[in-house]
């Protein structure tokens, strides 16, 4: 039995069509499996820990105000002790600046007094004060998950 050229060409076309179908099916199945596996991975935003050390008390000279930009935190070392005030404006989250008495927000003009209380809006609430403590190694530890009142001082 012999195969005529037309029938051979039809067979080749069928094989190519079948192969293209297999490739398309493989791509579809791979995409489906990949999207299913991606769905199983939780979409979590990892945040930095709420407690962190900022250095030895001696790193903060007496009477100083140190701005830790990466932590968005002012650290005060006063005669009464250490305290930490958030630099995050309670309006829309800009960094407030120290200047004159208190803090000023450059974004929309909010002003806060030395204790972080709102002196002029639109900020709705005071700046946060964070708990400070000493680690076992004598380093200053800030806990941004724990707020304290403006009378808080850490004596070292
Ligand atoms: S972000 Fe500070 S006043 Fe708007």
XYZ file of N, CA and C and ligand atoms in Angstrom:
472
model
N 0.847 -1.171 0.000
C 0.000 0.000 0.000
C 0.890 1.230 0.000
N 0.574 2.132 -0.834
C 1.377 3.337 -0.923
C 0.558 4.554 -0.503
N 1.222 5.559 -0.004
C 0.546 6.781 0.442
C 0.805 7.845 -0.602
N -0.269 8.446 -1.032
C -0.111 9.501 -2.026
C 0.399 10.760 -1.332
N 1.065 11.667 -2.047
C 1.600 12.890 -1.420
C 0.536 13.718 -0.709
N -0.682 13.814 -1.249
C -1.726 14.602 -0.595
C -2.101 14.016 0.758
N -2.217 12.664 0.808
C -2.584 12.027 2.078
C -1.444 12.190 3.087
N -0.170 12.130 2.631
C 0.964 12.333 3.536
C 0.947 13.748 4.102
N 0.634 14.725 3.257
C 0.560 16.117 3.726
C -0.575 16.288 4.721
N -1.714 15.646 4.497
C -2.831 15.705 5.445
C -2.421 15.142 6.802
N -1.665 14.014 6.787
C -1.196 13.413 8.049
C -0.256 14.332 8.791
N 0.657 14.992 8.057
C 1.586 15.921 8.692
C 0.828 17.098 9.297
N -0.161 17.612 8.583
C -0.965 18.727 9.108
C -1.715 18.317 10.366
N -2.253 17.094 10.338
C -2.972 16.617 11.523
C -2.025 16.491 12.713
N -0.806 15.955 12.454
C 0.165 15.821 13.551
C 0.544 17.201 14.110
N 0.783 18.174 13.215
C 1.132 19.524 13.673
C -0.023 20.146 14.475
N -1.235 19.948 13.992
C -2.402 20.492 14.690
C -2.537 19.839 16.069
N -2.344 18.492 16.110
C -2.421 17.784 17.390
C -1.332 18.263 18.345
N -0.103 18.420 17.805
C 1.013 18.885 18.635
C 0.751 20.293 19.176
N 0.219 21.185 18.338
C -0.123 22.544 18.790
C -1.176 22.487 19.889
N -2.137 21.586 19.758
C -3.164 21.428 20.792
C -2.571 20.951 22.099
N -1.626 19.981 22.006
C -0.976 19.478 23.228
C -0.181 20.594 23.901
N 0.537 21.386 23.107
C 1.316 22.496 23.675
C 0.380 23.513 24.338
N -0.703 23.866 23.684
C -1.663 24.829 24.245
C -2.257 24.290 25.534
N -2.597 23.000 25.555
C -3.139 22.395 26.770
C -2.092 22.427 27.887
N -0.842 22.130 27.547
C 0.236 22.160 28.548
C 0.408 23.548 29.130
N 0.367 24.572 28.289
C 0.501 25.954 28.768
C -0.663 26.303 29.693
N -1.875 25.884 29.308
C -3.050 26.176 30.130
C -2.954 25.495 31.486
N -2.592 24.217 31.478
C -2.499 23.473 32.740
C -1.398 24.070 33.618
N -0.266 24.424 33.014
C 0.826 25.033 33.789
C 0.374 26.351 34.414
N -0.322 27.176 33.657
C -0.828 28.439 34.185
C -1.812 28.231 35.314
N -2.689 27.242 35.137
C -3.684 26.957 36.179
C -2.995 26.482 37.455
N -2.045 25.572 37.326
C -1.332 25.046 38.498
C -0.542 26.174 39.175
N 0.132 27.010 38.372
C 0.918 28.104 38.954
C 0.017 29.076 39.716
N -1.134 29.418 39.140
C -2.026 30.360 39.831
C -2.629 29.716 41.074
N -2.877 28.413 41.025
C -3.404 27.724 42.214
C -2.361 27.701 43.322
N -1.112 27.405 42.976
C -0.054 27.399 43.987
C 0.157 28.794 44.566
N 0.075 29.830 43.725
C 0.231 31.206 44.206
C -0.893 31.544 45.174
N -2.083 31.013 44.923
C -3.215 31.265 45.812
C -2.967 30.652 47.195
N -2.209 29.553 47.239
C -1.956 28.879 48.512
C -0.922 29.614 49.362
N -0.112 30.484 48.738
C 0.886 31.243 49.493
C 0.205 32.470 50.076
N 0.251 32.647 51.400
C -0.445 33.804 51.992
C 0.144 35.125 51.517
N -0.725 36.070 51.293
C -0.312 37.397 50.844
C -0.083 38.257 52.080
N 1.101 38.108 52.662
C 1.395 38.730 53.945
C 2.426 39.828 53.758
N 2.199 40.947 54.429
C 3.178 42.020 54.452
C 3.898 41.945 55.787
N 5.170 41.592 55.738
C 5.924 41.465 56.981
C 6.382 42.845 57.443
N 6.062 43.164 58.678
C 6.435 44.451 59.240
C 7.621 44.262 60.172
N 8.384 45.319 60.373
C 9.493 45.197 61.317
C 8.951 44.943 62.716
N 9.755 44.326 63.574
C 9.278 44.029 64.928
C 8.958 45.307 65.690
N 8.005 45.200 66.627
C 7.590 46.365 67.395
C 8.603 46.774 68.452
N 9.463 45.826 68.869
C 10.498 46.137 69.870
C 11.848 46.095 69.191
N 12.636 47.135 69.418
C 13.964 47.164 68.810
C 14.889 48.007 69.679
N 16.174 47.729 69.593
C 17.156 48.501 70.359
C 17.637 49.666 69.495
N 17.975 50.757 70.155
C 18.440 51.942 69.424
C 19.841 52.350 69.847
N 20.451 51.582 70.741
C 21.825 51.894 71.134
C 21.956 52.098 72.634
N 23.149 52.422 73.040
C 23.426 52.656 74.462
C 22.956 54.049 74.854
N 22.542 54.211 76.091
C 22.130 55.551 76.548
C 23.226 56.597 76.327
N 24.491 56.154 76.424
C 25.594 57.102 76.236
C 25.650 57.646 74.806
N 24.980 56.965 73.862
C 24.948 57.453 72.475
C 24.073 58.699 72.327
N 23.295 58.995 73.357
C 22.375 60.137 73.305
C 22.817 61.138 74.374
N 23.529 62.173 73.980
C 24.063 63.127 74.972
C 22.955 63.779 75.795
N 23.276 64.161 77.018
C 22.282 64.840 77.862
C 21.758 66.111 77.173
N 20.462 66.285 77.234
C 19.836 67.458 76.630
C 19.627 67.339 75.127
N 19.884 66.165 74.554
C 19.794 66.024 73.097
C 18.410 65.557 72.651
N 18.105 65.878 71.404
C 16.939 65.333 70.705
C 17.483 64.671 69.450
N 17.320 63.362 69.352
C 17.854 62.616 68.217
C 16.702 62.116 67.372
N 16.776 62.395 66.070
C 15.736 61.900 65.167
C 16.254 60.644 64.473
N 15.582 59.531 64.695
C 15.924 58.272 64.033
C 15.011 58.146 62.821
N 15.532 58.546 61.670
C 14.686 58.640 60.474
C 14.094 57.297 60.081
N 14.913 56.246 60.123
C 14.402 54.946 59.692
C 13.337 54.405 60.634
N 13.347 54.852 61.892
C 12.329 54.411 62.858
C 11.221 55.437 63.021
N 11.396 56.607 62.413
C 10.419 57.689 62.507
C 10.121 58.012 63.968
N 11.211 58.333 64.671
C 11.129 58.480 66.114
C 12.085 59.563 66.594
N 11.592 60.412 67.508
C 12.449 61.347 68.214
C 12.788 60.729 69.569
N 14.073 60.735 69.916
C 14.503 60.261 71.230
C 15.042 61.461 71.995
N 14.438 61.721 73.134
C 14.833 62.844 73.982
C 15.615 62.308 75.177
N 16.701 62.983 75.498
C 17.426 62.694 76.729
C 17.421 63.959 77.559
N 16.536 64.008 78.544
C 16.390 65.202 79.373
C 16.927 64.912 80.773
N 16.949 65.933 81.606
C 17.406 65.760 82.988
C 16.496 64.791 83.736
N 15.218 64.688 83.314
C 14.284 63.779 83.989
C 14.378 62.353 83.463
N 14.988 62.159 82.310
C 15.107 60.810 81.744
C 14.864 60.795 80.243
N 14.824 59.574 79.701
C 14.619 59.377 78.258
C 13.137 59.220 77.940
N 12.748 59.688 76.765
C 11.426 59.360 76.229
C 11.477 59.418 74.715
N 10.532 58.733 74.083
C 10.506 58.647 72.622
C 9.152 59.066 72.079
N 9.173 59.947 71.076
C 7.942 60.463 70.471
C 7.954 60.131 68.985
N 6.850 59.611 68.513
C 6.722 59.288 67.094
C 6.770 60.558 66.252
N 7.395 60.465 65.086
C 7.406 61.609 64.172
C 6.289 61.502 63.136
N 5.421 60.523 63.288
C 4.367 60.295 62.292
C 3.170 61.180 62.603
N 2.926 62.130 61.733
C 1.774 63.025 61.912
C 0.492 62.189 61.881
N -0.408 62.520 62.800
C -1.638 61.740 62.904
C -2.694 62.166 61.881
N -2.356 63.122 61.022
C -3.283 63.484 59.959
C -3.160 62.479 58.826
N -2.084 62.569 58.048
C -1.910 61.637 56.930
C -0.540 60.965 56.930
N 0.190 61.078 58.033
C 1.393 60.273 58.177
C 2.703 60.884 57.722
N 2.749 62.180 57.455
C 4.036 62.797 57.126
C 4.927 62.825 58.369
N 6.219 63.008 58.165
C 7.143 63.176 59.289
C 7.052 64.610 59.788
N 6.774 64.758 61.084
C 6.796 66.104 61.656
C 8.245 66.494 61.908
N 8.462 67.790 62.031
C 9.808 68.339 62.278
C 9.800 69.028 63.629
N 10.966 69.021 64.279
C 11.131 69.805 65.490
C 11.387 71.242 65.065
N 10.830 72.162 65.779
C 11.096 73.550 65.420
C 10.320 74.460 66.333
N 11.027 75.417 66.881
C 10.366 76.282 67.840
C 9.909 75.410 68.990
N 8.838 75.801 69.626
C 8.294 74.877 70.611
C 7.508 73.781 69.884
N 7.687 72.560 70.266
C 6.879 71.469 69.727
C 7.336 70.954 68.380
N 6.343 70.511 67.611
C 6.584 69.857 66.324
C 5.668 70.478 65.275
N 6.174 70.576 64.055
C 5.371 71.094 62.953
C 5.329 70.055 61.842
N 4.179 69.957 61.201
C 4.060 69.055 60.061
C 4.156 69.888 58.777
N 5.097 69.533 57.895
C 5.270 70.323 56.682
C 4.195 70.081 55.630
N 3.397 69.051 55.805
C 2.453 68.697 54.731
C 1.201 69.571 54.721
N 0.516 69.655 55.864
C -0.744 70.399 55.876
C -0.822 71.362 57.046
N 0.325 71.602 57.692
C 0.392 72.665 58.689
C -0.016 72.312 60.103
N -0.183 71.055 60.422
C -0.513 70.726 61.814
C 0.639 71.115 62.728
N 0.287 71.501 63.938
C 1.298 71.835 64.931
C 0.990 71.080 66.213
N 2.057 70.649 66.856
C 1.938 69.895 68.107
C 2.817 70.588 69.139
N 2.373 70.572 70.404
C 3.212 71.192 71.440
C 4.329 70.233 71.844
N 5.115 70.630 72.852
C 6.253 69.803 73.267
C 5.831 68.413 73.734
N 4.602 68.285 74.208
C 4.113 66.984 74.654
C 3.481 66.186 73.523
N 3.458 66.742 72.321
C 2.861 66.048 71.183
C 1.370 66.266 71.057
N 0.785 67.097 71.917
C -0.648 67.380 71.800
C -0.891 68.313 70.618
N -2.054 68.173 70.006
C -2.381 68.982 68.832
C -2.586 70.431 69.259
N -1.799 71.330 68.666
C -1.964 72.754 68.917
C -2.748 73.395 67.774
N -2.620 72.806 66.575
C -3.377 73.297 65.420
C -3.566 72.144 64.446
N -4.791 71.993 63.937
C -5.115 70.890 63.028
C -4.530 71.087 61.658
N -4.812 70.174 60.776
C -5.920 69.206 60.814
C -5.629 67.885 61.528
N -4.459 67.710 62.116
C -4.192 66.443 62.813
C -5.249 66.233 63.902
N -5.834 65.049 63.960
C -6.932 64.826 64.903
C -6.490 64.383 66.289
N -5.318 63.787 66.393
C -4.906 63.217 67.684
C -3.425 63.524 67.933
N -2.994 63.409 69.195
C -1.598 63.723 69.528
C -0.611 62.731 68.907
N 0.652 63.130 68.911
C 1.717 62.218 68.496
C 1.844 61.107 69.534
N 2.236 59.932 69.078
C 2.364 58.782 69.981
C 3.676 58.844 70.759
N 3.593 58.490 72.014
C 4.778 58.319 72.856
C 4.953 56.823 73.056
N 6.163 56.350 72.840
C 6.407 54.913 72.933
C 7.160 54.565 74.213
N 6.872 53.382 74.719
C 7.546 52.898 75.927
C 9.013 52.629 75.628
N 9.861 53.087 76.516
C 11.288 52.796 76.450
C 11.656 51.941 77.652
N 12.652 51.102 77.466
C 13.169 50.295 78.571
C 14.632 50.010 78.289
N 15.257 49.349 79.250
C 16.650 48.945 79.071
C 16.694 47.442 78.860
N 17.510 47.007 77.926
C 17.683 45.569 77.716
C 18.629 45.018 78.778
N 18.778 43.715 78.816
C 19.691 43.092 79.778
C 21.125 43.558 79.546
N 21.427 43.951 78.335
C 22.787 44.430 78.019
C 22.931 45.932 78.207
N 21.891 46.567 78.747
C 21.965 47.987 79.043
C 21.690 48.894 77.854
N 21.082 48.331 76.779
C 20.756 49.160 75.615
C 19.322 49.677 75.730
N 19.084 50.821 75.097
C 17.733 51.371 75.071
C 16.863 50.548 74.121
N 15.674 50.180 74.596
C 14.731 49.400 73.797
C 13.462 50.225 73.627
N 13.006 50.333 72.388
C 11.757 51.039 72.094
C 10.706 49.996 71.757
N 9.512 50.191 72.305
C 8.397 49.284 72.009
C 7.282 50.109 71.378
N 7.209 50.059 70.046
C 6.202 50.879 69.363
C 4.812 50.250 69.427
N 4.732 49.052 69.991
C 3.420 48.440 70.198
C 2.812 48.872 71.527
N 3.578 49.623 72.311
C 3.089 50.062 73.630
C 3.250 51.567 73.738
N 2.146 52.276 73.762
C 2.210 53.729 73.928
C 2.104 54.076 75.413
N 2.677 55.216 75.737
C 2.665 55.680 77.128
C 2.218 57.145 77.124
N 1.997 57.691 78.295
C 1.585 59.082 78.412
C 2.776 60.020 78.350
N 2.499 61.320 78.159
C 3.597 62.287 78.043
C 4.339 62.542 79.352
N 3.929 61.893 80.430
C 4.688 62.027 81.675
C 5.721 60.904 81.815
N 5.775 60.010 80.829
C 6.705 58.885 80.895
C 8.147 59.368 80.789
N 9.012 58.865 81.641
C 10.456 59.089 81.545
C 11.152 57.797 81.953
N 12.192 57.470 81.246
C 13.018 56.323 81.609
C 14.299 56.849 82.228
N 14.496 56.532 83.482
C 15.732 56.938 84.158
C 16.746 55.816 84.012
N 17.952 56.200 83.628
C 18.996 55.172 83.493
C 20.152 55.500 84.416
S 0.071 64.926 57.271
Fe 0.537 66.295 58.843
S -0.925 67.841 58.656
Fe -1.393 66.467 57.086
